[in-house]
Amino acid sequence: TAAARLCAAHYPAIPISREEIVSVSGAGDSLMAGILAGLLAKHDTGTCVRMGLLAASLSLRSYEPISPEISTSSVSQEQVKSRSWPEAKVWKMD
């Protein structure tokens, strides 16, 4: 069997204009909540990260730290699959 290798991945953020951003408070917490929701639902890494990105983008557009728009349906696997996403860039380390 091949030895496990360390890697890093970059998932580009959802583009948001400066005018759309009303508060940055809670965006990181929302990102993590979306990722954890995906992990608990046993989704793959890409889906989990993109669920987090959806939650963070909703938070950035809200005056509340945790946007009232965030729900199981607004950051679901179905929402992730319905969007077109840029490819994640992966670096494998020796």
mmCIF file of the C-alpha atoms, coordinates in Angstrom:
data_MODEL
# 
_entry.id   MODEL 
# 
loop_
_atom_site.group_PDB 
_atom_site.id 
_atom_site.type_symbol 
_atom_site.label_atom_id 
_atom_site.label_alt_id 
_atom_site.label_comp_id 
_atom_site.label_asym_id 
_atom_site.label_entity_id 
_atom_site.label_seq_id 
_atom_site.pdbx_PDB_ins_code 
_atom_site.Cartn_x 
_atom_site.Cartn_y 
_atom_site.Cartn_z 
_atom_site.occupancy 
_atom_site.B_iso_or_equiv 
_atom_site.pdbx_formal_charge 
_atom_site.auth_seq_id 
_atom_site.auth_comp_id 
_atom_site.auth_asym_id 
_atom_site.auth_atom_id 
_atom_site.pdbx_PDB_model_num 
ATOM 1  C CA . THR A 1 1  ? 0.000   0.000  0.000   1.00 0.00 ? 1  THR A CA 1 
ATOM 2  C CA . ALA A 1 2  ? 1.126   3.525  -0.650  1.00 0.00 ? 2  ALA A CA 1 
ATOM 3  C CA . ALA A 1 3  ? 2.056   5.649  2.333   1.00 0.00 ? 3  ALA A CA 1 
ATOM 4  C CA . ALA A 1 4  ? -0.330  8.478  3.178   1.00 0.00 ? 4  ALA A CA 1 
ATOM 5  C CA . ARG A 1 5  ? 0.851   11.818 1.857   1.00 0.00 ? 5  ARG A CA 1 
ATOM 6  C CA . LEU A 1 6  ? 0.230   15.256 3.252   1.00 0.00 ? 6  LEU A CA 1 
ATOM 7  C CA . CYS A 1 7  ? -1.542  17.672 0.939   1.00 0.00 ? 7  CYS A CA 1 
ATOM 8  C CA . ALA A 1 8  ? -3.080  21.140 0.955   1.00 0.00 ? 8  ALA A CA 1 
ATOM 9  C CA . ALA A 1 9  ? -6.071  22.319 -1.048  1.00 0.00 ? 9  ALA A CA 1 
ATOM 10 C CA . HIS A 1 10 ? -7.340  25.785 -1.949  1.00 0.00 ? 10 HIS A CA 1 
ATOM 11 C CA . TYR A 1 11 ? -11.043 26.232 -2.651  1.00 0.00 ? 11 TYR A CA 1 
ATOM 12 C CA . PRO A 1 12 ? -11.683 29.678 -4.189  1.00 0.00 ? 12 PRO A CA 1 
ATOM 13 C CA . ALA A 1 13 ? -14.167 31.874 -2.339  1.00 0.00 ? 13 ALA A CA 1 
ATOM 14 C CA . ILE A 1 14 ? -17.533 32.779 -3.827  1.00 0.00 ? 14 ILE A CA 1 
ATOM 15 C CA . PRO A 1 15 ? -17.067 36.168 -5.547  1.00 0.00 ? 15 PRO A CA 1 
ATOM 16 C CA . ILE A 1 16 ? -18.846 38.960 -3.652  1.00 0.00 ? 16 ILE A CA 1 
ATOM 17 C CA . SER A 1 17 ? -18.601 42.656 -4.484  1.00 0.00 ? 17 SER A CA 1 
ATOM 18 C CA . ARG A 1 18 ? -17.637 45.171 -1.794  1.00 0.00 ? 18 ARG A CA 1 
ATOM 19 C CA . GLU A 1 19 ? -21.125 46.636 -2.033  1.00 0.00 ? 19 GLU A CA 1 
ATOM 20 C CA . GLU A 1 20 ? -22.678 43.279 -1.119  1.00 0.00 ? 20 GLU A CA 1 
ATOM 21 C CA . ILE A 1 21 ? -20.585 42.877 2.042   1.00 0.00 ? 21 ILE A CA 1 
ATOM 22 C CA . VAL A 1 22 ? -22.383 44.455 4.977   1.00 0.00 ? 22 VAL A CA 1 
ATOM 23 C CA . SER A 1 23 ? -20.473 42.797 7.836   1.00 0.00 ? 23 SER A CA 1 
ATOM 24 C CA . VAL A 1 24 ? -17.581 40.376 8.200   1.00 0.00 ? 24 VAL A CA 1 
ATOM 25 C CA . SER A 1 25 ? -18.570 39.376 11.743  1.00 0.00 ? 25 SER A CA 1 
ATOM 26 C CA . GLY A 1 26 ? -19.523 35.721 11.831  1.00 0.00 ? 26 GLY A CA 1 
ATOM 27 C CA . ALA A 1 27 ? -18.251 34.785 8.362   1.00 0.00 ? 27 ALA A CA 1 
ATOM 28 C CA . GLY A 1 28 ? -15.530 32.484 9.720   1.00 0.00 ? 28 GLY A CA 1 
ATOM 29 C CA . ASP A 1 29 ? -17.905 30.891 12.209  1.00 0.00 ? 29 ASP A CA 1 
ATOM 30 C CA . SER A 1 30 ? -20.437 30.367 9.420   1.00 0.00 ? 30 SER A CA 1 
ATOM 31 C CA . LEU A 1 31 ? -17.749 28.829 7.210   1.00 0.00 ? 31 LEU A CA 1 
ATOM 32 C CA . MET A 1 32 ? -16.843 26.346 9.942   1.00 0.00 ? 32 MET A CA 1 
ATOM 33 C CA . ALA A 1 33 ? -20.501 25.567 10.709  1.00 0.00 ? 33 ALA A CA 1 
ATOM 34 C CA . GLY A 1 34 ? -21.147 24.740 7.054   1.00 0.00 ? 34 GLY A CA 1 
ATOM 35 C CA . ILE A 1 35 ? -18.055 22.531 6.879   1.00 0.00 ? 35 ILE A CA 1 
ATOM 36 C CA . LEU A 1 36 ? -19.035 20.707 10.073  1.00 0.00 ? 36 LEU A CA 1 
ATOM 37 C CA . ALA A 1 37 ? -22.606 20.225 8.842   1.00 0.00 ? 37 ALA A CA 1 
ATOM 38 C CA . GLY A 1 38 ? -21.192 18.567 5.737   1.00 0.00 ? 38 GLY A CA 1 
ATOM 39 C CA . LEU A 1 39 ? -18.851 16.369 7.767   1.00 0.00 ? 39 LEU A CA 1 
ATOM 40 C CA . LEU A 1 40 ? -21.685 15.253 10.049  1.00 0.00 ? 40 LEU A CA 1 
ATOM 41 C CA . ALA A 1 41 ? -23.714 14.373 6.947   1.00 0.00 ? 41 ALA A CA 1 
ATOM 42 C CA . LYS A 1 42 ? -20.708 12.323 5.724   1.00 0.00 ? 42 LYS A CA 1 
ATOM 43 C CA . HIS A 1 43 ? -20.206 14.341 2.530   1.00 0.00 ? 43 HIS A CA 1 
ATOM 44 C CA . ASP A 1 44 ? -16.874 14.429 0.688   1.00 0.00 ? 44 ASP A CA 1 
ATOM 45 C CA . THR A 1 45 ? -14.336 17.139 1.508   1.00 0.00 ? 45 THR A CA 1 
ATOM 46 C CA . GLY A 1 46 ? -15.153 19.321 -1.513  1.00 0.00 ? 46 GLY A CA 1 
ATOM 47 C CA . THR A 1 47 ? -18.859 19.355 -0.712  1.00 0.00 ? 47 THR A CA 1 
ATOM 48 C CA . CYS A 1 48 ? -18.172 20.155 2.961   1.00 0.00 ? 48 CYS A CA 1 
ATOM 49 C CA . VAL A 1 49 ? -15.917 23.100 2.120   1.00 0.00 ? 49 VAL A CA 1 
ATOM 50 C CA . ARG A 1 50 ? -18.382 24.437 -0.433  1.00 0.00 ? 50 ARG A CA 1 
ATOM 51 C CA . MET A 1 51 ? -21.231 24.169 2.090   1.00 0.00 ? 51 MET A CA 1 
ATOM 52 C CA . GLY A 1 52 ? -19.063 26.310 4.365   1.00 0.00 ? 52 GLY A CA 1 
ATOM 53 C CA . LEU A 1 53 ? -18.389 28.796 1.577   1.00 0.00 ? 53 LEU A CA 1 
ATOM 54 C CA . LEU A 1 54 ? -22.130 29.134 0.939   1.00 0.00 ? 54 LEU A CA 1 
ATOM 55 C CA . ALA A 1 55 ? -22.750 29.806 4.642   1.00 0.00 ? 55 ALA A CA 1 
ATOM 56 C CA . ALA A 1 56 ? -19.915 32.358 4.809   1.00 0.00 ? 56 ALA A CA 1 
ATOM 57 C CA . SER A 1 57 ? -21.201 34.206 1.738   1.00 0.00 ? 57 SER A CA 1 
ATOM 58 C CA . LEU A 1 58 ? -24.653 34.481 3.329   1.00 0.00 ? 58 LEU A CA 1 
ATOM 59 C CA . SER A 1 59 ? -23.068 35.811 6.524   1.00 0.00 ? 59 SER A CA 1 
ATOM 60 C CA . LEU A 1 60 ? -21.111 38.486 4.637   1.00 0.00 ? 60 LEU A CA 1 
ATOM 61 C CA . ARG A 1 61 ? -24.366 39.769 3.126   1.00 0.00 ? 61 ARG A CA 1 
ATOM 62 C CA . SER A 1 62 ? -26.119 39.986 6.516   1.00 0.00 ? 62 SER A CA 1 
ATOM 63 C CA . TYR A 1 63 ? -26.043 42.555 9.324   1.00 0.00 ? 63 TYR A CA 1 
ATOM 64 C CA . GLU A 1 64 ? -26.374 39.633 11.738  1.00 0.00 ? 64 GLU A CA 1 
ATOM 65 C CA . PRO A 1 65 ? -23.187 37.651 12.513  1.00 0.00 ? 65 PRO A CA 1 
ATOM 66 C CA . ILE A 1 66 ? -25.031 34.442 11.654  1.00 0.00 ? 66 ILE A CA 1 
ATOM 67 C CA . SER A 1 67 ? -27.339 35.166 8.748   1.00 0.00 ? 67 SER A CA 1 
ATOM 68 C CA . PRO A 1 68 ? -30.985 34.204 9.244   1.00 0.00 ? 68 PRO A CA 1 
ATOM 69 C CA . GLU A 1 69 ? -30.789 32.944 5.631   1.00 0.00 ? 69 GLU A CA 1 
ATOM 70 C CA . ILE A 1 70 ? -28.484 30.090 6.684   1.00 0.00 ? 70 ILE A CA 1 
ATOM 71 C CA . SER A 1 71 ? -30.445 26.850 6.897   1.00 0.00 ? 71 SER A CA 1 
ATOM 72 C CA . THR A 1 72 ? -30.062 23.193 6.094   1.00 0.00 ? 72 THR A CA 1 
ATOM 73 C CA . SER A 1 73 ? -31.567 23.899 2.679   1.00 0.00 ? 73 SER A CA 1 
ATOM 74 C CA . SER A 1 74 ? -29.559 27.045 1.843   1.00 0.00 ? 74 SER A CA 1 
ATOM 75 C CA . VAL A 1 75 ? -26.201 25.314 2.394   1.00 0.00 ? 75 VAL A CA 1 
ATOM 76 C CA . SER A 1 76 ? -27.200 21.778 1.410   1.00 0.00 ? 76 SER A CA 1 
ATOM 77 C CA . GLN A 1 77 ? -25.436 19.295 -0.831  1.00 0.00 ? 77 GLN A CA 1 
ATOM 78 C CA . GLU A 1 78 ? -28.122 20.069 -3.419  1.00 0.00 ? 78 GLU A CA 1 
ATOM 79 C CA . GLN A 1 79 ? -27.209 23.779 -3.319  1.00 0.00 ? 79 GLN A CA 1 
ATOM 80 C CA . VAL A 1 80 ? -23.550 22.871 -3.785  1.00 0.00 ? 80 VAL A CA 1 
ATOM 81 C CA . LYS A 1 81 ? -24.350 20.637 -6.762  1.00 0.00 ? 81 LYS A CA 1 
ATOM 82 C CA . SER A 1 82 ? -26.601 23.272 -8.367  1.00 0.00 ? 82 SER A CA 1 
ATOM 83 C CA . ARG A 1 83 ? -23.715 25.756 -8.716  1.00 0.00 ? 83 ARG A CA 1 
ATOM 84 C CA . SER A 1 84 ? -20.703 25.783 -10.965 1.00 0.00 ? 84 SER A CA 1 
ATOM 85 C CA . TRP A 1 85 ? -17.509 25.887 -8.894  1.00 0.00 ? 85 TRP A CA 1 
ATOM 86 C CA . PRO A 1 86 ? -13.918 26.535 -9.891  1.00 0.00 ? 86 PRO A CA 1 
ATOM 87 C CA . GLU A 1 87 ? -11.642 23.553 -9.373  1.00 0.00 ? 87 GLU A CA 1 
ATOM 88 C CA . ALA A 1 88 ? -9.826  23.333 -6.069  1.00 0.00 ? 88 ALA A CA 1 
ATOM 89 C CA . LYS A 1 89 ? -6.062  23.545 -6.391  1.00 0.00 ? 89 LYS A CA 1 
ATOM 90 C CA . VAL A 1 90 ? -4.267  20.701 -4.596  1.00 0.00 ? 90 VAL A CA 1 
ATOM 91 C CA . TRP A 1 91 ? -0.610  20.529 -3.612  1.00 0.00 ? 91 TRP A CA 1 
ATOM 92 C CA . LYS A 1 92 ? 0.836   17.159 -2.619  1.00 0.00 ? 92 LYS A CA 1 
ATOM 93 C CA . MET A 1 93 ? 3.852   17.215 -0.363  1.00 0.00 ? 93 MET A CA 1 
ATOM 94 C CA . ASP A 1 94 ? 6.592   14.629 -0.280  1.00 0.00 ? 94 ASP A CA 1 
# 
